[in-house]
CSV table of C-alpha atoms in Angstrom, one decimal:
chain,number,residue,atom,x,y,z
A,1,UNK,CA,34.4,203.5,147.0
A,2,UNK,CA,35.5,205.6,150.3
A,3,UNK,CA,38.5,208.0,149.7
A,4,UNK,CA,41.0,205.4,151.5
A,5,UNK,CA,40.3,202.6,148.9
A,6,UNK,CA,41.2,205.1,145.7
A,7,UNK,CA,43.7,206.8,144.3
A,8,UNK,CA,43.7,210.7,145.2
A,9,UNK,CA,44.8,213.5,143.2
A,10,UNK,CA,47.1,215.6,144.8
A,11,UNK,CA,48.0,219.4,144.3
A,12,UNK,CA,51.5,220.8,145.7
A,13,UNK,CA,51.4,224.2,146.2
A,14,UNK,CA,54.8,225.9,146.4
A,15,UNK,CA,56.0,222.9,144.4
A,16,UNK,CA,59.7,224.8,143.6
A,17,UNK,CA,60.3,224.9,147.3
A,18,UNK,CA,62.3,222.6,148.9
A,19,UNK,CA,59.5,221.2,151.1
A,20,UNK,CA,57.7,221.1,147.8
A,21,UNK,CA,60.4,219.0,146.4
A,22,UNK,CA,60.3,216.6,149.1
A,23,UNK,CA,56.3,216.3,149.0
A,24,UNK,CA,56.6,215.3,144.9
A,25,UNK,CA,59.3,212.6,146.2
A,26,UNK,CA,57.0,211.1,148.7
A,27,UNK,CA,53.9,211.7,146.8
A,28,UNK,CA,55.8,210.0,144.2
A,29,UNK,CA,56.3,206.8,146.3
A,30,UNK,CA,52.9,206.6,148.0
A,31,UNK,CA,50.7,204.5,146.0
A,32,UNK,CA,47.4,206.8,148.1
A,33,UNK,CA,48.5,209.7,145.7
A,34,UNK,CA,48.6,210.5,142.4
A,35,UNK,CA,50.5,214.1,141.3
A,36,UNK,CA,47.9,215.8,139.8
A,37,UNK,CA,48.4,220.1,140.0
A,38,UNK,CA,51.4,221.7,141.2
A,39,UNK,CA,51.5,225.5,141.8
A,40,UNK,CA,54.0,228.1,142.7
A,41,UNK,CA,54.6,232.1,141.9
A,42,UNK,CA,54.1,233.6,138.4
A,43,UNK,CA,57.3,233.5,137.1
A,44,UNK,CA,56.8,229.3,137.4
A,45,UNK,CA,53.3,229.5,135.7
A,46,UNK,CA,53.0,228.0,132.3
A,47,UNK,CA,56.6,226.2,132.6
A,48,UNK,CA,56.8,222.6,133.2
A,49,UNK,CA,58.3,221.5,136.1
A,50,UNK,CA,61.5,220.3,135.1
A,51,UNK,CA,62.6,223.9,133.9
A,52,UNK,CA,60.2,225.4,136.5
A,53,UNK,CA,62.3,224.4,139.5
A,54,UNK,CA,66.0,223.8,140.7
A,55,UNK,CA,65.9,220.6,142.6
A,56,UNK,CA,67.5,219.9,145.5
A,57,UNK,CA,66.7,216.3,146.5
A,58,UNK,CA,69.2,213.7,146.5
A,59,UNK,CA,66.5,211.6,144.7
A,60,UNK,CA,66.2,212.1,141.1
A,61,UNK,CA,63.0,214.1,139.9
A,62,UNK,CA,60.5,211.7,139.4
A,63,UNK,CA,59.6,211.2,136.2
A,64,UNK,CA,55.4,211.3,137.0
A,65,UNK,CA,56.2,215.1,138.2
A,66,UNK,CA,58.4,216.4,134.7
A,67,UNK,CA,56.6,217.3,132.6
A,68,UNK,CA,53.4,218.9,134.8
A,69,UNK,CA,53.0,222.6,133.7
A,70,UNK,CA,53.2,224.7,136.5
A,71,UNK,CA,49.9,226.4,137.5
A,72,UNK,CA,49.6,230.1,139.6
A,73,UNK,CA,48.2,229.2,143.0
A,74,UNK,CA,44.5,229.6,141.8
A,75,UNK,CA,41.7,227.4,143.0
A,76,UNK,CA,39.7,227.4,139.9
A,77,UNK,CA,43.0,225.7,138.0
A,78,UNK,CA,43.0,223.1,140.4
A,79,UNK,CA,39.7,221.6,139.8
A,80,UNK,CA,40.2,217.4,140.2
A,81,UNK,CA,42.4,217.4,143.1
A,82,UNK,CA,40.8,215.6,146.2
A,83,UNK,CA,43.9,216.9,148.4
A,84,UNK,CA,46.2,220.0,148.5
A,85,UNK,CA,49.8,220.4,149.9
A,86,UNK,CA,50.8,223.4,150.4
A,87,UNK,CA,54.9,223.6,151.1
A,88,UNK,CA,54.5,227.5,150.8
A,89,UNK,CA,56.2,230.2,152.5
A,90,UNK,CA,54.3,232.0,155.4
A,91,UNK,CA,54.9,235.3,153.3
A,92,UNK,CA,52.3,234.0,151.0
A,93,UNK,CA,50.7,231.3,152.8
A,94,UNK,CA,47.9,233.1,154.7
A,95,UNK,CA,45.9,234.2,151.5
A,96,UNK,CA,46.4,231.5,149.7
A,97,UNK,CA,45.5,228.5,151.4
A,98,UNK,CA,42.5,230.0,153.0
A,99,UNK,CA,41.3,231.0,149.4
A,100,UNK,CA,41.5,227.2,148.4
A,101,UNK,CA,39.9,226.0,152.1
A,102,UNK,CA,36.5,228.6,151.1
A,103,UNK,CA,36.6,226.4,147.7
A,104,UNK,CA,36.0,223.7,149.3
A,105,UNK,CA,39.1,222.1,148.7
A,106,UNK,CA,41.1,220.0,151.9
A,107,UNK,CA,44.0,221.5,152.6
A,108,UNK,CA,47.4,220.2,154.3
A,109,UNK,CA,49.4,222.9,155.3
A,110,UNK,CA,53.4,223.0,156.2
A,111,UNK,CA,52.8,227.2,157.1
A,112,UNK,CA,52.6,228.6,160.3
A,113,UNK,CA,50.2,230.9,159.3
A,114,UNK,CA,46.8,228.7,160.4
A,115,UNK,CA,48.8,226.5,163.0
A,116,UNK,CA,47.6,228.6,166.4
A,117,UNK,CA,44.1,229.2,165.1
A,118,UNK,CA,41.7,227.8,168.0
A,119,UNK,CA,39.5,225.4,165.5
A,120,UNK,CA,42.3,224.5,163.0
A,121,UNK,CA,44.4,221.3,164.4
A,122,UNK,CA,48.0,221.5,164.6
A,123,UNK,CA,48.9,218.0,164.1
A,124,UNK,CA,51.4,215.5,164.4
A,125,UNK,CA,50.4,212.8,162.7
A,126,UNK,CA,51.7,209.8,165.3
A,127,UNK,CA,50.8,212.1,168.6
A,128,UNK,CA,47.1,214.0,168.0
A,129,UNK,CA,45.3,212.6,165.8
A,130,UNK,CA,42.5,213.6,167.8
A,131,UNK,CA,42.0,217.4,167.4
A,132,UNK,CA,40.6,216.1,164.0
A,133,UNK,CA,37.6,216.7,165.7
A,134,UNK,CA,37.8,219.9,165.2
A,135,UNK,CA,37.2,219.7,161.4
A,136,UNK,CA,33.0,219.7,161.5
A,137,UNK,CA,33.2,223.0,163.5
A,138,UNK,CA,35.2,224.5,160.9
A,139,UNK,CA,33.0,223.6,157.9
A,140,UNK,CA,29.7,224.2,159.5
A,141,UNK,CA,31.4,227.9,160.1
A,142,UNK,CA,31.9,228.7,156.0
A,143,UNK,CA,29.0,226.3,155.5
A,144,UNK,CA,31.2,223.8,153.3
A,145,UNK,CA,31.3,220.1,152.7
A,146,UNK,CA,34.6,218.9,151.6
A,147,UNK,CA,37.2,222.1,152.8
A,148,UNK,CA,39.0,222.5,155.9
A,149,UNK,CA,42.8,223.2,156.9
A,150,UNK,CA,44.8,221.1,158.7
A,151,UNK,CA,48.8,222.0,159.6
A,152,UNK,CA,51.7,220.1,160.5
A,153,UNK,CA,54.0,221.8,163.4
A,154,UNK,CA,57.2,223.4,163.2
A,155,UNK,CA,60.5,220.9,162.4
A,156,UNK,CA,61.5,221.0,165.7
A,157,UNK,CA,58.3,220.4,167.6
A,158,UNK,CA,57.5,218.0,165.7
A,159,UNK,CA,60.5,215.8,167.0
A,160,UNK,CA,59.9,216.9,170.2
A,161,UNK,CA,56.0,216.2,171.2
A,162,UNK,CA,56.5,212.6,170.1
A,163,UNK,CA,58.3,211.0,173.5
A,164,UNK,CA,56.7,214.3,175.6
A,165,UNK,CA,53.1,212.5,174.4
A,166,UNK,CA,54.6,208.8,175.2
A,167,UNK,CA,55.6,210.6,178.6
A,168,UNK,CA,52.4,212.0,179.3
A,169,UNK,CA,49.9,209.4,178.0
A,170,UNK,CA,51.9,207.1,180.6
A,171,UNK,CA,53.0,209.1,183.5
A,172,UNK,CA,50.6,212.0,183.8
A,173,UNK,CA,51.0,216.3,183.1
A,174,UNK,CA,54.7,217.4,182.5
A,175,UNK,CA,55.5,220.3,184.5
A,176,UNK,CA,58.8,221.7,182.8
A,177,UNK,CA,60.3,221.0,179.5
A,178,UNK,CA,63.6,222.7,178.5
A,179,UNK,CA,65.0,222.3,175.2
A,180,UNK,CA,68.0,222.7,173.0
A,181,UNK,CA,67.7,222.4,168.9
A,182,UNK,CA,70.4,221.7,166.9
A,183,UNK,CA,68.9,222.5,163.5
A,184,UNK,CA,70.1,221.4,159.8
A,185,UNK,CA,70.4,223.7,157.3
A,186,UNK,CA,67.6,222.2,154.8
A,187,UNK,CA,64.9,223.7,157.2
A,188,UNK,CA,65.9,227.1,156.2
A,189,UNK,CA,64.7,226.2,152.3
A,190,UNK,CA,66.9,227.6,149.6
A,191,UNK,CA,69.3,229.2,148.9
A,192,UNK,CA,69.3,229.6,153.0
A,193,UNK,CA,71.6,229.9,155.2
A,194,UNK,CA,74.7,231.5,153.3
A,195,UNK,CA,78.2,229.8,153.4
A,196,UNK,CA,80.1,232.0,155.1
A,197,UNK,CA,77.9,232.1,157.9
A,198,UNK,CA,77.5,228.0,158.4
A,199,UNK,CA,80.3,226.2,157.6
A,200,UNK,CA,83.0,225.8,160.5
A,201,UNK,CA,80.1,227.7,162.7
A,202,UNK,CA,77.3,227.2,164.3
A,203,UNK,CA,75.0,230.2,164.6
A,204,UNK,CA,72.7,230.5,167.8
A,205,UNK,CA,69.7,232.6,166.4
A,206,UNK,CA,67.0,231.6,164.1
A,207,UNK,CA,64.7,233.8,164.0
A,208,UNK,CA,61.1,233.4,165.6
A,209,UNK,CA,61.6,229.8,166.2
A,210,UNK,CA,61.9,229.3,170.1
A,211,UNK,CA,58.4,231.0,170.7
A,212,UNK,CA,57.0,228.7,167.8
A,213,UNK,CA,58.1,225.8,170.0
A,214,UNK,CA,57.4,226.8,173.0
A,215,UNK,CA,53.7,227.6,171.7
A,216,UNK,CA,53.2,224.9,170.0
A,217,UNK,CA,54.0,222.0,172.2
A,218,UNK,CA,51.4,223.1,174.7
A,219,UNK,CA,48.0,223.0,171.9
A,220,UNK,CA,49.9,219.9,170.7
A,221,UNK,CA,50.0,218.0,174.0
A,222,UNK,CA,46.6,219.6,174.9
A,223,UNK,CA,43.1,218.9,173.8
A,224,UNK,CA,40.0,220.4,172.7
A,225,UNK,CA,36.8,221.9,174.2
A,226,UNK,CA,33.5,220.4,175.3
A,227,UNK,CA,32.1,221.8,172.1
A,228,UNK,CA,34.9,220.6,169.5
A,229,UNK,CA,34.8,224.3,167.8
A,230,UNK,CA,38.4,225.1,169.7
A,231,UNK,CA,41.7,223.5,170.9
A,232,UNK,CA,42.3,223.3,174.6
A,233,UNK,CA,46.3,224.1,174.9
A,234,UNK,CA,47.8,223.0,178.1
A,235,UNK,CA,48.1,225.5,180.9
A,236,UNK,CA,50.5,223.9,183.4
A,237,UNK,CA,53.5,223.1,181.0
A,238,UNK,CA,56.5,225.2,180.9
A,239,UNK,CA,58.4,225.1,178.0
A,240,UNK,CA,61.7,227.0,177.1
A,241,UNK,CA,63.4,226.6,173.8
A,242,UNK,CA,66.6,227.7,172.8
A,243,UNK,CA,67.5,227.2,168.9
A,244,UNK,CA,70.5,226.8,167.2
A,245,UNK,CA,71.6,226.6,162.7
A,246,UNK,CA,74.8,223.6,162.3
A,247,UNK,CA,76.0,222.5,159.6
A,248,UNK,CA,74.0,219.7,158.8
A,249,UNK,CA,72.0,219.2,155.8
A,250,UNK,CA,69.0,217.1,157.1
A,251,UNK,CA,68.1,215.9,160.6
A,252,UNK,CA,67.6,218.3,163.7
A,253,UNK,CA,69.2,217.1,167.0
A,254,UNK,CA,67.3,218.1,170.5
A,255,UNK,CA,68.6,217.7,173.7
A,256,UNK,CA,65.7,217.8,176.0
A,257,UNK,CA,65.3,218.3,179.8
A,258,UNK,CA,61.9,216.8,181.8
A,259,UNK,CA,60.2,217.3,184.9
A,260,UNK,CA,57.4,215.3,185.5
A,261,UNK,CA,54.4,217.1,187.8
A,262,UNK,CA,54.1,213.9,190.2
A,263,UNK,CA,56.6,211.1,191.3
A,264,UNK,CA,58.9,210.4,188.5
A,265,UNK,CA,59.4,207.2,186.6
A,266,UNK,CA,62.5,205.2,186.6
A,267,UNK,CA,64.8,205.6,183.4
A,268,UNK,CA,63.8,201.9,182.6
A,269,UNK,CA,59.9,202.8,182.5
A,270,UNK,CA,60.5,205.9,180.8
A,271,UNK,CA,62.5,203.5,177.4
A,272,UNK,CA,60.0,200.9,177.9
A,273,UNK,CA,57.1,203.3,176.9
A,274,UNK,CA,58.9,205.1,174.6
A,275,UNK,CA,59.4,201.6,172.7
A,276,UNK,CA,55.9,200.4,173.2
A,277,UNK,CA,54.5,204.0,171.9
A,278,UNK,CA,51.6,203.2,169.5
A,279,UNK,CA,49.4,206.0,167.5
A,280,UNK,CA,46.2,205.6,165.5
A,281,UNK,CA,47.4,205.9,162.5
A,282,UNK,CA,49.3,203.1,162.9
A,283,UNK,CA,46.4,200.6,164.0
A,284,UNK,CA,44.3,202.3,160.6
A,285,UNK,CA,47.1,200.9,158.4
A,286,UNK,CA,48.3,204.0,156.8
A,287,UNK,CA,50.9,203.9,154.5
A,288,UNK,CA,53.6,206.0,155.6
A,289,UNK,CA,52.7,205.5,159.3
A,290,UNK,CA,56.0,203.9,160.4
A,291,UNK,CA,56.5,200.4,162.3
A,292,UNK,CA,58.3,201.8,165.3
A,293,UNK,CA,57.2,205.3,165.8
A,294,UNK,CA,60.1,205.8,168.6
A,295,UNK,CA,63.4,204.3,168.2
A,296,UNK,CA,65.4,204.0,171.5
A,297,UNK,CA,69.0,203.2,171.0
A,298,UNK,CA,71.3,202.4,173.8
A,299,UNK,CA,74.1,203.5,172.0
A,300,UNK,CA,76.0,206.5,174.0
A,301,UNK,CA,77.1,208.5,171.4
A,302,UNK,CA,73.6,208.0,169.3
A,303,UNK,CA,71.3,209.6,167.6
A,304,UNK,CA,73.4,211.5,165.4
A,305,UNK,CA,71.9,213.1,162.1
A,306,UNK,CA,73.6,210.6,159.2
A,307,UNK,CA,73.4,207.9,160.7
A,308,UNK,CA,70.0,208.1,162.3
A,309,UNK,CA,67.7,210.8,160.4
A,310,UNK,CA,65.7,208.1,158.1
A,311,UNK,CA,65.0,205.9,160.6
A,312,UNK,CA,61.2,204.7,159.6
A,313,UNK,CA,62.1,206.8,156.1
A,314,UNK,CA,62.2,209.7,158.3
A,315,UNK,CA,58.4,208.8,160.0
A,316,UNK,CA,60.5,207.9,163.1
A,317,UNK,CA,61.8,209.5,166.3
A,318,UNK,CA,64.9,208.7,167.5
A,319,UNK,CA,65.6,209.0,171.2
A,320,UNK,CA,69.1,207.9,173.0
A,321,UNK,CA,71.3,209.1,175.9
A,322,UNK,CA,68.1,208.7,178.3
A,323,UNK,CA,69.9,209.5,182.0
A,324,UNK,CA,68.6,210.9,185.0
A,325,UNK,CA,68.7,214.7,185.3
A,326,UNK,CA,69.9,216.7,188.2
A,327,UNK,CA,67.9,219.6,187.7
A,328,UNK,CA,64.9,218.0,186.3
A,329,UNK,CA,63.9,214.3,185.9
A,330,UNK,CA,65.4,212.8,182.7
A,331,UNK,CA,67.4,214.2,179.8
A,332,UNK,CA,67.7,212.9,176.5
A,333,UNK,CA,68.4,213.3,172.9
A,334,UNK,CA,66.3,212.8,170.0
A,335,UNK,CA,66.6,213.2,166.4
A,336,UNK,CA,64.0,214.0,164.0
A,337,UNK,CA,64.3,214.2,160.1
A,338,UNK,CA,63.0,217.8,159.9
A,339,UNK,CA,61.6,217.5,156.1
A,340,UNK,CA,59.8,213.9,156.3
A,341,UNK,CA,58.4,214.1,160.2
A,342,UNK,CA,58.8,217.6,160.4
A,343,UNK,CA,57.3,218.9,157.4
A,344,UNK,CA,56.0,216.8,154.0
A,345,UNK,CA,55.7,213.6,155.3
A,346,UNK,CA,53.7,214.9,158.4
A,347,UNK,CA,51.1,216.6,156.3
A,348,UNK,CA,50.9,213.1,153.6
A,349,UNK,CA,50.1,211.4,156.6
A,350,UNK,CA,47.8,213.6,158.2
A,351,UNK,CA,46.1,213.2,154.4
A,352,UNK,CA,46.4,209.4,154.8
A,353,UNK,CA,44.7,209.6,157.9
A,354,UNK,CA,42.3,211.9,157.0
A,355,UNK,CA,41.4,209.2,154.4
A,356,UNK,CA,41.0,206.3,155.9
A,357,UNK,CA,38.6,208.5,158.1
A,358,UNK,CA,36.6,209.0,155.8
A,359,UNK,CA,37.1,213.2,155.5
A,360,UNK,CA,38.5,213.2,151.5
């Protein structure tokens, strides 16, 4: 039986978190998956979850994750799991998840720690499924024959490389991207941002995450080398970032700027193939890929984050006010939920996918 026709056991690590929450909630829903090992910091060890953690998600706890006694982050108690999620911080990412990668174990990470490696892809699931390639080259290097790491992007990248790859794959290299996040406060994780500073504010620093962005986009829109054993980031494309908190609880807004290298498109070409955008994972069936992986509304004051964040339960990019730009080419704004897309559900995916390739 291949890995995509059974069940999987999954491990969480950083299951407390708040992107740890919102993996057991998907995980929890995806019939792929079964919660098999969650891990998080000492003080969690030995509890069960339910007293282990104070959850955050709107959904209740589910009931498969209660009672699960909370392991230290230790490959050798996570023997059984064919998959591992790790929603932890980047303070204590690093050591971890490489420990359980030379175990042999697959891991899915939501850290930035591992995402600018050259041989480790950086992948969003509906845009580069490709760099997957890269995988062999990493376990012939530790001589394994299971492990490797794969991450997700940043919350805000993630959002953005999905029409910027419809763009590209359609109308050739991008010369200049300039872009402007409005982000919600769940992507600062718990307890976050404080009160005083958010509400009736918006505040126009957070900290390290323009250069993530700006770094990012290019090995996500780029490709790897001859040899598959490194990632080919684009050299041509200009991106600036500026990043902003608001006082939103889920969904980060992005208002984007786009200059095309060669003759522009009309704005009629440019919604037509961000409709018709397709991705792999999409055509292999997976189960959280969603039906429509751009939505493009003609509404004029639309996307906005309640109203629009769970479009394709939160696989979906939402894209609206597409107008011609003086500056550049086209402007738009898009809306990404920043903990399904842009952080758990990305890396479930990516799992999915790596399934139904054969690679769990």
């Amino acid at each position: 039986m291949s890995s995509s026709d059974r069940v999987l056991n999954a491990g969480v690590l950083g299951a407390t978190g708040t992107v740890g929450q919102r993996f057991i909630v998907l995980l929890s829903q995806n019939p792929m998956f079964r919660i098999h090992s969650l891990g998080a910091s000492e003080r969690s060890s030995g509890k069960p979850y339910r007293s282990a953690t104070k959850w955050k998600m709107s959904e209740l706890l589910p009931a498969d994750a209660r009672d699960i006694v909370v392991k230290a982050c230790d490959p050798a108690l996570f023997a059984g799991c064919d998959v591992i999620f790790s929603g932890l911080d980047a303070s204590v990412a690093g050591d971890i998840e490489r420990a359980f990668f030379e175990a042999n174990f697959a891991v899915f990470s939501n850290a930035k720690n591992y995402r600018m490696a050259p041989n480790v892809p950086l992948c969003v699931p509906v845009v580069n499924t490709d760099h997957y390639a890269l995988i062999a080259g990493q376990r012939a290097a530790m001589g394994l024959t299971k492990g490797f790491i794969v991450t997700n992007s940043n919350c805000s990248t993630s959002g953005l490389v999905v029409p910027l790859k419809a763009l590209q794959d359609n109308f050739g290299p991008l010369k200049r991207v300039v872009v402007t996040t409005l982000q919600a406060i769940s992507g600062a994780g718990y307890p976050g941002v404080a009160s005083l500073d958010i509400l009736d504010n918006i505040v126009p620093l957070i900290s390290g995450e323009e250069p993530k962005i700006e770094e990012e986009v290019l090995k996500i829109l780029g490709g790897i080398n001859a040899s598959a054993s490194a990632c080919a980031p684009l050299t041509d494309l200009r991106v600036s970032a500026t990043c902003n908190r608001v006082p939103v609880v889920d969904g980060h807004t992005e208002c984007a700027n786009v200059e095309f290298a060669g003759t522009p498109p009309s704005i009629d070409e440019i919604k037509q193939c961000l409709r018709e955008y397709t991705c792999e994972a999409q055509s292999l069936g997976c189960y959280s890929a969603p039906a429509q992986v751009i939505h493009v509304t003609e509404d004029e004051d639309r996307p906005q984050p309640r109203l629009d964040r769970n479009a394709g339960e939160g696989m979906s990019v939402t894209v609206g006010r597409i107008r011609p730009c003086p500056v550049f080419h086209v402007k738009f704004t898009l809306l990404v939920h920043n903990t399904v897309l842009g952080a758990a559900g990305a890396s479930i995916l990516n799992a999915e996918y790596a399934a139904k390739k054969g690679l769990l």
